[in-house]
PDB file of C-alpha atoms in Angstrom:
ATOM      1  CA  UNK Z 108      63.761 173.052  94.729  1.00  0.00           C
ATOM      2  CA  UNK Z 109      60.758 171.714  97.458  1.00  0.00           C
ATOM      3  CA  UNK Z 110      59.249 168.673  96.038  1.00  0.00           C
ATOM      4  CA  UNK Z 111      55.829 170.564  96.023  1.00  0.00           C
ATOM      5  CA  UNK Z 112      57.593 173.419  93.881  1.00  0.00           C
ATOM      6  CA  UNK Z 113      58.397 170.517  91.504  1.00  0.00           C
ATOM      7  CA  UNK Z 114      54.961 169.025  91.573  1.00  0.00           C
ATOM      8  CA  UNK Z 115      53.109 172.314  90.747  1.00  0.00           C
ATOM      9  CA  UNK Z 116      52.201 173.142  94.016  1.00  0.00           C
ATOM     10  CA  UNK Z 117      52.836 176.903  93.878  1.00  0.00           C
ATOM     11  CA  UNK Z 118      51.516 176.839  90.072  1.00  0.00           C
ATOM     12  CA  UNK Z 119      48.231 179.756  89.631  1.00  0.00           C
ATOM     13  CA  UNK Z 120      46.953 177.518  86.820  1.00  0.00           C
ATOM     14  CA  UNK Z 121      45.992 174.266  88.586  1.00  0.00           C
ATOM     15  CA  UNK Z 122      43.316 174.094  91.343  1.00  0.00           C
ATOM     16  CA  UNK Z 123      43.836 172.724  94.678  1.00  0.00           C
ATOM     17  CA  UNK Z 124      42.930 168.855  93.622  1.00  0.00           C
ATOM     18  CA  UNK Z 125      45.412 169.280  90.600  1.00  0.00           C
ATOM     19  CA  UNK Z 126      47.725 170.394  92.843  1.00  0.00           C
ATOM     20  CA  UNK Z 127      47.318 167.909  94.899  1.00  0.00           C
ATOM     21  CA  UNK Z 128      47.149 165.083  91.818  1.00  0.00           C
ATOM     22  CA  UNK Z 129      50.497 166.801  90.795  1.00  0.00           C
ATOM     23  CA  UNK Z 130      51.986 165.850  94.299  1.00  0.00           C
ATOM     24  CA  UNK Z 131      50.732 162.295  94.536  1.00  0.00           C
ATOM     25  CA  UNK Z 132      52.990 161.843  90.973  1.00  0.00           C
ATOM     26  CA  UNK Z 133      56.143 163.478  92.010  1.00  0.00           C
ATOM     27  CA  UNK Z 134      59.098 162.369  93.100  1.00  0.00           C
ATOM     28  CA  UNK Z 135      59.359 162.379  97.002  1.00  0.00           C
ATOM     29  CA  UNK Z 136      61.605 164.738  98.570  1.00  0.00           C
ATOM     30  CA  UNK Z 137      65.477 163.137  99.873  1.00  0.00           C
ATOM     31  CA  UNK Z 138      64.139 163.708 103.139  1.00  0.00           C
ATOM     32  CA  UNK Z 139      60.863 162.012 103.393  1.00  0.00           C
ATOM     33  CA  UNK Z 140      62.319 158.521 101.760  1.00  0.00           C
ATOM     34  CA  UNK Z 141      65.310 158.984 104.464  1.00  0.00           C
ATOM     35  CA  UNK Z 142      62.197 159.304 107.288  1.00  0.00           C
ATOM     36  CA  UNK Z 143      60.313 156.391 105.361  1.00  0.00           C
ATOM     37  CA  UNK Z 144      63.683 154.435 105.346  1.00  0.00           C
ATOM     38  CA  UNK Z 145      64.751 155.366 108.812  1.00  0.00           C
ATOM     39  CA  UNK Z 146      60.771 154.643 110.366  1.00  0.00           C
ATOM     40  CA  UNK Z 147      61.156 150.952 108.631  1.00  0.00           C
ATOM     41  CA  UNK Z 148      64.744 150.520 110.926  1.00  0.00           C
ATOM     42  CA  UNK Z 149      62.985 152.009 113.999  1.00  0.00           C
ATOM     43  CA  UNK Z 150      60.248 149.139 113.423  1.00  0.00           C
ATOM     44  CA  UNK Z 151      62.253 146.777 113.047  1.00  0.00           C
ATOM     45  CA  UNK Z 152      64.860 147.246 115.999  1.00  0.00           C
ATOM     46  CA  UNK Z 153      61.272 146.862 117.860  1.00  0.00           C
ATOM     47  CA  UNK Z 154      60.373 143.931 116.767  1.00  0.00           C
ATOM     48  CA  UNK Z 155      61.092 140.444 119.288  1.00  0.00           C
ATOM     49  CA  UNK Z 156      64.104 138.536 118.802  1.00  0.00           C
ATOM     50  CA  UNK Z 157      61.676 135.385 117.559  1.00  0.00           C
ATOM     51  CA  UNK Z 158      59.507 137.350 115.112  1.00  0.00           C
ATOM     52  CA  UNK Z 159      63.198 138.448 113.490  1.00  0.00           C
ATOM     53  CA  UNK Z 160      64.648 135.076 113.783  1.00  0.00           C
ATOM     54  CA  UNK Z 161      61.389 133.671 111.929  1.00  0.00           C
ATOM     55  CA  UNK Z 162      61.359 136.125 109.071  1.00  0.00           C
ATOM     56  CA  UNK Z 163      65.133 135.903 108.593  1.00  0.00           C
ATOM     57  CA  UNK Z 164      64.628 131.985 108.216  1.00  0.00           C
ATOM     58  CA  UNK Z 165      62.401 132.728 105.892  1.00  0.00           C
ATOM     59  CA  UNK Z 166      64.715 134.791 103.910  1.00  0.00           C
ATOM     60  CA  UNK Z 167      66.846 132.774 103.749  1.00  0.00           C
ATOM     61  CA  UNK Z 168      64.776 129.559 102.636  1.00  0.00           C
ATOM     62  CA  UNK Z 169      63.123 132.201  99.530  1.00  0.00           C
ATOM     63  CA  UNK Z 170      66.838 133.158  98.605  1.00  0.00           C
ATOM     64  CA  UNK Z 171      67.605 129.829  97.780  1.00  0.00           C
ATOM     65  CA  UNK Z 172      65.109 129.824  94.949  1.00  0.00           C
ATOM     66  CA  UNK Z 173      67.932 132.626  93.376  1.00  0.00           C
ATOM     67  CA  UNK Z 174      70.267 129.700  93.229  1.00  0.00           C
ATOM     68  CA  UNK Z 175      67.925 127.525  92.214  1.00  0.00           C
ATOM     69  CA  UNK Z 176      66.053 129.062  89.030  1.00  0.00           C
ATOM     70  CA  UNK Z 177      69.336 130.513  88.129  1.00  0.00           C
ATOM     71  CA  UNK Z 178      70.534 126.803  87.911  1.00  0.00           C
ATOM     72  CA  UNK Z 179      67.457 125.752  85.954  1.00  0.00           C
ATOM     73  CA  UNK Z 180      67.683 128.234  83.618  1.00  0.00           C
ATOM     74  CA  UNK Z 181      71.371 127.682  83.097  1.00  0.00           C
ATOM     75  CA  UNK Z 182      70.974 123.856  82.405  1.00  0.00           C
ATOM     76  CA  UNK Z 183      68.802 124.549  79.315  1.00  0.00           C
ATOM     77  CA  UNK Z 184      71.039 127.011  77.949  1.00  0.00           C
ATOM     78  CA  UNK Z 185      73.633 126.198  75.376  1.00  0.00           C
ATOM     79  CA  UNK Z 186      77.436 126.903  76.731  1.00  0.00           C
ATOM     80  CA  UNK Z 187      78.037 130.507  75.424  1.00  0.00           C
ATOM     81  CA  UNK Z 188      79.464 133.924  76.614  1.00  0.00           C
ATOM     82  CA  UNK Z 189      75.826 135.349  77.057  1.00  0.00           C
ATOM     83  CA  UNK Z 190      74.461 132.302  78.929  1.00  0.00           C
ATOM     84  CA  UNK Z 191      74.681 133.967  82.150  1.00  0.00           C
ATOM     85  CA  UNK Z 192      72.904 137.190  81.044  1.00  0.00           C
ATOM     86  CA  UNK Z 193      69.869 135.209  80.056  1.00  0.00           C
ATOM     87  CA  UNK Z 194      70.744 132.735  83.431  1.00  0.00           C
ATOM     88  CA  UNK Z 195      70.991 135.823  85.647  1.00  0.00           C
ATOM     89  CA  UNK Z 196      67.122 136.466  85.511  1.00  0.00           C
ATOM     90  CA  UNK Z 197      66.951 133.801  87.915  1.00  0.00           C
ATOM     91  CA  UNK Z 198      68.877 134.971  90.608  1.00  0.00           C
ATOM     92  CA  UNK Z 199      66.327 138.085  90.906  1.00  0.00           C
ATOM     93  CA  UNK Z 200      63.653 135.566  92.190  1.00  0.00           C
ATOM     94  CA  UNK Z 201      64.656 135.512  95.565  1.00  0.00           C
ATOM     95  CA  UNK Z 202      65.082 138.859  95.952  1.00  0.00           C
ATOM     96  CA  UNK Z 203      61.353 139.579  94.468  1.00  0.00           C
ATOM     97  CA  UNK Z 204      60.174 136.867  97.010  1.00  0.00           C
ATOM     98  CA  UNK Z 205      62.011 138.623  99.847  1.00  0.00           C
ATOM     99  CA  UNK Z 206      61.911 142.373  99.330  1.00  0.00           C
ATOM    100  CA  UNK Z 207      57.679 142.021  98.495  1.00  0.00           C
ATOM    101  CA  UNK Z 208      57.160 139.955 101.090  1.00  0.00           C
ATOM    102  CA  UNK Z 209      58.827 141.822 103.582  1.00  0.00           C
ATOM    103  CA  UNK Z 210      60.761 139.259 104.767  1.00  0.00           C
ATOM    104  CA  UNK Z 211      63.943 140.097 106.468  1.00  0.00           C
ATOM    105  CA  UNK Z 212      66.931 140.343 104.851  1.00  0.00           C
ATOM    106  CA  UNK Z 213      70.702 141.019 106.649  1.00  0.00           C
ATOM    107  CA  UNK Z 214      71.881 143.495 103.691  1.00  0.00           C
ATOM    108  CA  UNK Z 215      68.617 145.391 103.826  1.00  0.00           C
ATOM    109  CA  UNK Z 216      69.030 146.276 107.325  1.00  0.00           C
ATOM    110  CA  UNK Z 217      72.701 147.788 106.370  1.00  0.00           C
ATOM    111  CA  UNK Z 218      70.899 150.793 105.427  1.00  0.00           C
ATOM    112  CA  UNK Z 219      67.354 150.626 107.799  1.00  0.00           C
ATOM    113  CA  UNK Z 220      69.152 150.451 111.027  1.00  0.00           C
ATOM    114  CA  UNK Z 221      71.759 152.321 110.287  1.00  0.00           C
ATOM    115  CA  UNK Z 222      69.524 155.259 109.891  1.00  0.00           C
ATOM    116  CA  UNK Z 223      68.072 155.247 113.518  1.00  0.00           C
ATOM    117  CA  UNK Z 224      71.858 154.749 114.735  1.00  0.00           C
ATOM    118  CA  UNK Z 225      72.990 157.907 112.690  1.00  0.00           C
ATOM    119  CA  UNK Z 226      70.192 159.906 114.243  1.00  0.00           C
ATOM    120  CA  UNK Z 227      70.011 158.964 117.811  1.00  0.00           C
ATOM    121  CA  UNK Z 228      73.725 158.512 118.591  1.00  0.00           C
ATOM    122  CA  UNK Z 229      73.754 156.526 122.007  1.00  0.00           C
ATOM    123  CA  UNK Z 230      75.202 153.120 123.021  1.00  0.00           C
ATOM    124  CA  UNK Z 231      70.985 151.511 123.366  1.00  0.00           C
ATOM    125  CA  UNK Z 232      70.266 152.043 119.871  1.00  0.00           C
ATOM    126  CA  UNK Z 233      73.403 150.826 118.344  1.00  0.00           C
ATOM    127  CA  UNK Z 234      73.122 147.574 121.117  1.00  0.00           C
ATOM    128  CA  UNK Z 235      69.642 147.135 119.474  1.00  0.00           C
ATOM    129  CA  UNK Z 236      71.102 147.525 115.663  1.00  0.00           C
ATOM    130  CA  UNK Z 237      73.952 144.485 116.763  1.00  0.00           C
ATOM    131  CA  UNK Z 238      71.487 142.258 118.408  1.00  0.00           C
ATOM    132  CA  UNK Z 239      69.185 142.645 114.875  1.00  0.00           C
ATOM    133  CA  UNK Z 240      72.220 142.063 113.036  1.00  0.00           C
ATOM    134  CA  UNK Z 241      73.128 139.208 114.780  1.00  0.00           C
ATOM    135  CA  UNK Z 242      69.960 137.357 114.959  1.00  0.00           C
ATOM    136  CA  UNK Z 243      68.844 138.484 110.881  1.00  0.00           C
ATOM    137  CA  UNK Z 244      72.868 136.993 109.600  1.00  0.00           C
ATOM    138  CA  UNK Z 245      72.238 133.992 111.922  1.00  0.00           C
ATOM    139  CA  UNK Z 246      68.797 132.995 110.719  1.00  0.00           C
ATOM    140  CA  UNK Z 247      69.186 134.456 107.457  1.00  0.00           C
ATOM    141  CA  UNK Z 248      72.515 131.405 106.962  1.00  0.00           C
ATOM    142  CA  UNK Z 249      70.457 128.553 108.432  1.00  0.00           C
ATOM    143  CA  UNK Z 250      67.869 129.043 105.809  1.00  0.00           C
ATOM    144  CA  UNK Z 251      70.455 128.917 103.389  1.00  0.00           C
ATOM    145  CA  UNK Z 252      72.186 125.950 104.965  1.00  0.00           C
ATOM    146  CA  UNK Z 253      68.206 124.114 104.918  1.00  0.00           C
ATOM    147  CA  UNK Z 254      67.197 125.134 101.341  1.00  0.00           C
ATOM    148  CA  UNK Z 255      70.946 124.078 100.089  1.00  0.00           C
ATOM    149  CA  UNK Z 256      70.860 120.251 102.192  1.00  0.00           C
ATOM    150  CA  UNK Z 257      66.897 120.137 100.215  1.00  0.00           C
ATOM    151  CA  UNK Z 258      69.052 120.798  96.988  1.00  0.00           C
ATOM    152  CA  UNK Z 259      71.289 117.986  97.515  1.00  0.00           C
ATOM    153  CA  UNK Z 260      68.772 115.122  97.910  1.00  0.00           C
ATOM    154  CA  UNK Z 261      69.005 112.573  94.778  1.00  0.00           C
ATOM    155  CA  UNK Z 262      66.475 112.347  92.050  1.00  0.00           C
ATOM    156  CA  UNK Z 263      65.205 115.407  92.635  1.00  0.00           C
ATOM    157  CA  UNK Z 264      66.527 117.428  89.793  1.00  0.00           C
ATOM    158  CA  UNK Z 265      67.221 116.449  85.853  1.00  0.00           C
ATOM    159  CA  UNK Z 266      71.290 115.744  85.673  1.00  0.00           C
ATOM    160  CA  UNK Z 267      71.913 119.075  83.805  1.00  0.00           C
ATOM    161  CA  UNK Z 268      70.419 121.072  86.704  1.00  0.00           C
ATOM    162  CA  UNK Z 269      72.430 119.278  89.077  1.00  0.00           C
ATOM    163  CA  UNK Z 270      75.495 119.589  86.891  1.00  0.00           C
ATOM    164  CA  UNK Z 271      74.380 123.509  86.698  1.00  0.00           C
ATOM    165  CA  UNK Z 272      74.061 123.462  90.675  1.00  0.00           C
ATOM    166  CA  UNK Z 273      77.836 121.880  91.008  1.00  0.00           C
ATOM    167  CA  UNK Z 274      79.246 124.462  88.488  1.00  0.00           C
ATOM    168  CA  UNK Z 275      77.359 127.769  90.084  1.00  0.00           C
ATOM    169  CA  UNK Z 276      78.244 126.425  93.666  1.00  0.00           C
ATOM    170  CA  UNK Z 277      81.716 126.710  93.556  1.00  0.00           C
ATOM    171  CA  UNK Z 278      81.347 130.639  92.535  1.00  0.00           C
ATOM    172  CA  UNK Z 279      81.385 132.231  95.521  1.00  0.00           C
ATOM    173  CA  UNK Z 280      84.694 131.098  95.997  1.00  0.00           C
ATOM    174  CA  UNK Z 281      86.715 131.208  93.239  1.00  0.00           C
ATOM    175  CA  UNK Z 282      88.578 134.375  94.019  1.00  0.00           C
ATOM    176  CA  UNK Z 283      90.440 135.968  97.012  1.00  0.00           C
ATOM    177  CA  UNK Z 284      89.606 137.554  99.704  1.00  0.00           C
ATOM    178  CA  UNK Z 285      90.107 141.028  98.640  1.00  0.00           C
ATOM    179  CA  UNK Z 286      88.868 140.471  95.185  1.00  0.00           C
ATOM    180  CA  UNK Z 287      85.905 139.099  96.778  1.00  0.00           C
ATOM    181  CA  UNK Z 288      85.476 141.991  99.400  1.00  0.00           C
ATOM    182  CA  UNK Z 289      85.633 144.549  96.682  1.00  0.00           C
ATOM    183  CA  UNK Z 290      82.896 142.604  94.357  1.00  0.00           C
ATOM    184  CA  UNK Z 291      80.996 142.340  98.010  1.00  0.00           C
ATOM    185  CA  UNK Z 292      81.272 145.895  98.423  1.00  0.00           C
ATOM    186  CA  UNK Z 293      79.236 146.727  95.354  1.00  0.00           C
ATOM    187  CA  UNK Z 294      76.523 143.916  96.010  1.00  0.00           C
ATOM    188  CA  UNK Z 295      76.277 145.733  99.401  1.00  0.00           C
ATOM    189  CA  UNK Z 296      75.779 149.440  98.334  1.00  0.00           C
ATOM    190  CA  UNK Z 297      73.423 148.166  95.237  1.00  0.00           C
ATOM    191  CA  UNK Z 298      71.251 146.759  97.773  1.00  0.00           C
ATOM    192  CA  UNK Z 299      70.857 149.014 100.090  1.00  0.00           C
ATOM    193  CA  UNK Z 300      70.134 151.847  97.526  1.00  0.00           C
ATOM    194  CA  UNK Z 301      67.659 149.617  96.111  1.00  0.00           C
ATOM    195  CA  UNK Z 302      65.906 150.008  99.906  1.00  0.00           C
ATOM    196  CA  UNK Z 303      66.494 153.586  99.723  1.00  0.00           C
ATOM    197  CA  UNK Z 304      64.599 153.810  95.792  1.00  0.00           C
ATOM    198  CA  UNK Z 305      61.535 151.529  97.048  1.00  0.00           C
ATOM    199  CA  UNK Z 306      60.034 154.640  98.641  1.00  0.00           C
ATOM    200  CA  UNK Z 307      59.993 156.818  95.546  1.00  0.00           C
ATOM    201  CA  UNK Z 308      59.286 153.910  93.265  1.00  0.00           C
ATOM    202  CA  UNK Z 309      55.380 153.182  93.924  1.00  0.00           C
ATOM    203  CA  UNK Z 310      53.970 150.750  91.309  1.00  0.00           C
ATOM    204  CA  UNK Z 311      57.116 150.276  89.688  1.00  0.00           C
ATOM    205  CA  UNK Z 312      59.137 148.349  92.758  1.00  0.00           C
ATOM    206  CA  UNK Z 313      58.889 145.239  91.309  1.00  0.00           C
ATOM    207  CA  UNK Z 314      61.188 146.534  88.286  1.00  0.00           C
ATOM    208  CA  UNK Z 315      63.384 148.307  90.685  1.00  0.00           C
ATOM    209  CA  UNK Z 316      63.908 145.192  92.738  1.00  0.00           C
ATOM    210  CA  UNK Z 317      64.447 143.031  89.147  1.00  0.00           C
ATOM    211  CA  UNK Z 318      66.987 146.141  87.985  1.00  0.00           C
ATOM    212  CA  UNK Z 319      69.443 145.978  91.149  1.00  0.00           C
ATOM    213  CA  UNK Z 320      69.388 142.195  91.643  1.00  0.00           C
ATOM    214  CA  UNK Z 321      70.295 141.653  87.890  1.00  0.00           C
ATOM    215  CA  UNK Z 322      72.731 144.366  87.798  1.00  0.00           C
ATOM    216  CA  UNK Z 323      74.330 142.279  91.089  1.00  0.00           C
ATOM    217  CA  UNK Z 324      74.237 138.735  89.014  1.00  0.00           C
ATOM    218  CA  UNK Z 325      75.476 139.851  85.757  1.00  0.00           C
ATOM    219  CA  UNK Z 326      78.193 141.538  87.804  1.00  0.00           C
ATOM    220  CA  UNK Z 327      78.814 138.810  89.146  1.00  0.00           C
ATOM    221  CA  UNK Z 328      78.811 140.537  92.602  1.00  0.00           C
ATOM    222  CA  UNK Z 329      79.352 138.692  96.246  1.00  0.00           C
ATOM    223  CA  UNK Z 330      76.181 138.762  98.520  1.00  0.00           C
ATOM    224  CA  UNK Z 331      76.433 136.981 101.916  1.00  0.00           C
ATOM    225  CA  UNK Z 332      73.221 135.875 101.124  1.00  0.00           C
ATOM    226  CA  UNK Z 333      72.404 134.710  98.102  1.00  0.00           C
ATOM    227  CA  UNK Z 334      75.679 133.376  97.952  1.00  0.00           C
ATOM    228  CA  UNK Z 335      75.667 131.571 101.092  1.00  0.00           C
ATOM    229  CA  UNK Z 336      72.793 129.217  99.713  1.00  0.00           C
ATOM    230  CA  UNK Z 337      75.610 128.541  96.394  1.00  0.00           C
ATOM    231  CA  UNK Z 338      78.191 128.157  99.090  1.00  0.00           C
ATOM    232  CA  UNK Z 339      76.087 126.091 101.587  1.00  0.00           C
ATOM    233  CA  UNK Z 340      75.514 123.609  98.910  1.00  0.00           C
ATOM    234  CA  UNK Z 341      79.474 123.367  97.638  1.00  0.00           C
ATOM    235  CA  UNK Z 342      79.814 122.241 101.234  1.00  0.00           C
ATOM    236  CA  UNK Z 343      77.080 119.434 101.999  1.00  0.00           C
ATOM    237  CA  UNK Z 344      77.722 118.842  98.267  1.00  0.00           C
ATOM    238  CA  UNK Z 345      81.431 117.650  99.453  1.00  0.00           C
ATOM    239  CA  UNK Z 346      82.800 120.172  96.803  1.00  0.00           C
ATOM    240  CA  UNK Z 347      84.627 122.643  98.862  1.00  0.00           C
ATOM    241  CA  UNK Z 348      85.841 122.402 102.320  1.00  0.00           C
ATOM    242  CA  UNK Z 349      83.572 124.819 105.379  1.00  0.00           C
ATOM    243  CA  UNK Z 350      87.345 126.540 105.731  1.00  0.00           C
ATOM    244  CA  UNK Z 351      86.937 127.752 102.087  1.00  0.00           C
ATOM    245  CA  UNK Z 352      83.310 128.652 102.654  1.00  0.00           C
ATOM    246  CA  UNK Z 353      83.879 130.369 106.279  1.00  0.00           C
ATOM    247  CA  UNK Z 354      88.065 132.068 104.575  1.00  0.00           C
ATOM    248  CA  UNK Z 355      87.198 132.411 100.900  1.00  0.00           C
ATOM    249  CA  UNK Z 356      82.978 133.379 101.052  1.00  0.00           C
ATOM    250  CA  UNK Z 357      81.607 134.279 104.485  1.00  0.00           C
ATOM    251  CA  UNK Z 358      84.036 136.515 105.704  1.00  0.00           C
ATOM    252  CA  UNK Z 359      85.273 138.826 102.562  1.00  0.00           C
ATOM    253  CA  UNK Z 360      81.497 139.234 101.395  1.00  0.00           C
ATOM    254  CA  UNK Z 361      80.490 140.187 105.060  1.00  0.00           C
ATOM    255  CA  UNK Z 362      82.773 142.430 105.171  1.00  0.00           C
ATOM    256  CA  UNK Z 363      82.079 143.781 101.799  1.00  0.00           C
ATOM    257  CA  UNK Z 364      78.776 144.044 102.384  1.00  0.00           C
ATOM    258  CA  UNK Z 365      78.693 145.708 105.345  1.00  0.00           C
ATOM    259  CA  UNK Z 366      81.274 148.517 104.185  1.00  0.00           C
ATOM    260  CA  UNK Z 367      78.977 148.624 101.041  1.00  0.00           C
ATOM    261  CA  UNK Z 368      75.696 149.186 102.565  1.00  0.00           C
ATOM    262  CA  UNK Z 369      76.485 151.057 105.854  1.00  0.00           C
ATOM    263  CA  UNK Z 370      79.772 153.535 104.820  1.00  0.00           C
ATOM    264  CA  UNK Z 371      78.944 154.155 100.953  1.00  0.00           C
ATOM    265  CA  UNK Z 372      74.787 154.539 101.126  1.00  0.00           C
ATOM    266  CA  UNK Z 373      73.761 154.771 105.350  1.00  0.00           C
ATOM    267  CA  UNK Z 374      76.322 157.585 105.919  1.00  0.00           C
ATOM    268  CA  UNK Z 375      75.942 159.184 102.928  1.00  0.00           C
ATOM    269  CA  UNK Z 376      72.318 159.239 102.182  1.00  0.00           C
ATOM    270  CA  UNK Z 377      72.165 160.664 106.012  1.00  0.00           C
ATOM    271  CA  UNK Z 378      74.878 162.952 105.282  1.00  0.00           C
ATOM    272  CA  UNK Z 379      73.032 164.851 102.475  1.00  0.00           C
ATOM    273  CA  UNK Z 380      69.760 165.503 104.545  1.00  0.00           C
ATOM    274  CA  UNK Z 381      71.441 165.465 108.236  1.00  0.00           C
ATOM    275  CA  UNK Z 382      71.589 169.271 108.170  1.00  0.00           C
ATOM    276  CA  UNK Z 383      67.869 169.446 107.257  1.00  0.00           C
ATOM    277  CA  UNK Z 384      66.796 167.691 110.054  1.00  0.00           C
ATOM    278  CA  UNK Z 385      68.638 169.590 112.436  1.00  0.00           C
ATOM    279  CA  UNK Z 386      67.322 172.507 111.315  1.00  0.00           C
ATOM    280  CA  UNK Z 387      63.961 171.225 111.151  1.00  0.00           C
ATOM    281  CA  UNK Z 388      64.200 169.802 114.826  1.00  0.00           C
TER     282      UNK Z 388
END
């Protein structure tokens, strides 16, 4: 069924501007968010490597304020089983700052890119989808790396939200690598289909971004990201070693990630309106 079918478009008892009401509140064909989704990754493999390097610094920088409310909010909880439900509201913060601001985010452009890769098929754009990579994972880290070194000045924070800092920090790496892949994987498809939902989503994208970023910190989920800023400051903190931040973080929740976002949501999202397009073109 057309999306205008659904909407009341062919209906005999609405007039043209009902019709056309009817549309505005209806779900967006598959198609159109993959073309809204695929237009954003066409912008952005356009866009100078210094305009990408800025944003992702700035991602980076707002997605330490996950770590850091999540810490707060922690501290002035008692020790229970549900502490981190209630605790896990603040690791949505960065992601609000992030996805509204349209900052630029490595695990968002998992799916964005992708999309313009999947459809044009030669060696340039996938060149242009590595260099984006590249420069959004590299400036995306050193914000982390900044906002964590600001987290580890003294006398900044009460004791219990330092105390809450040291205990989150060490998070990230507490399991193995393929544990840690497989929790990455699901961080990485969650986010990504929370790009492809945006579209459809209209006044209600704040509560789609608060949904998927909760459901990844009550999980417990790995996100080279977010977690990078908890694993950043274990590091400069002196309470893990940059081996178990480059072995046990970095690379299993890259690679997670990645497989989540590109194989599980890119291909697949494509995959269901590919033949569409074809036909179409």
């Amino acid at each position: 069924m057309s999306s205008d079918s659904a909407a009341g478009g062919n209906s005999p008892h609405l007039s043209e501007d009902e019709r056309e009401q009817a549309a505005d509140h209806s779900t967006p064909h598959a198609l159109v968010i993959h073309e809204v989704v695929r237009e954003d990754g066409e912008a952005a493999l356009r866009r100078p490597a210094a305009a990408l390097a800025w944003s992702g610094l700035a991602a980076g920088l707002s997605m330490g304020f996950s770590f850091l409310v999540q810490a707060v909010l922690s501290a002035g909880l008692p020790e229970t089983e549900w502490r981190h439900l209630v605790a896990g509201l603040g690791y949505c913060t960065g992601f609000v700052i992030v996805i509204l601001g349209r900052q630029q985010l490595f695990t968002e452009s998992t799916l964005t890119v992708v999309l313009p890769v999947l459809m044009h098929r030669n060696a340039a754009t996938l060149a242009s989808a590595l260099r984006l990579w590249a420069v959004v994972l590299a400036a995306n880290v050193a914000g982390t790396f900044a906002f964590a070194a600001l987290l580890t000045v003294p006398d900044v924070f009460q004791p219990s939200v330092v105390k809450a800092l040291d205990t989150l920090s060490l998070e990230p790496m507490a399991h193995g690598f393929w544990s840690t892949t497989l929790r990455a994987v699901f961080a990485g498809w969650l986010i990504a289909l929370m790009v492809w939902l945006l579209p459809s989503a209209r006044s209600a994208r704040l509560l789609t971004v608060l949904l998927i970023s909760y459901v990844v910190a009550v999980s417990r989920l790995s996100h080279i990201i977010a977690g990078s800023v908890e694993a950043a400051y274990a590091v400069l903190a002196h309470h893990a070693p940059v081996r178990d931040f480059l072995l046990r973080f970095f690379a299993p929740t890259l690679l997670g990630n990645i497989i989540g976002g590109v194989s599980l949501v890119a291909m697949v999202n494509h995959a269901s309106v590919a033949s569409e397009i074809e036909h179409r073109g």
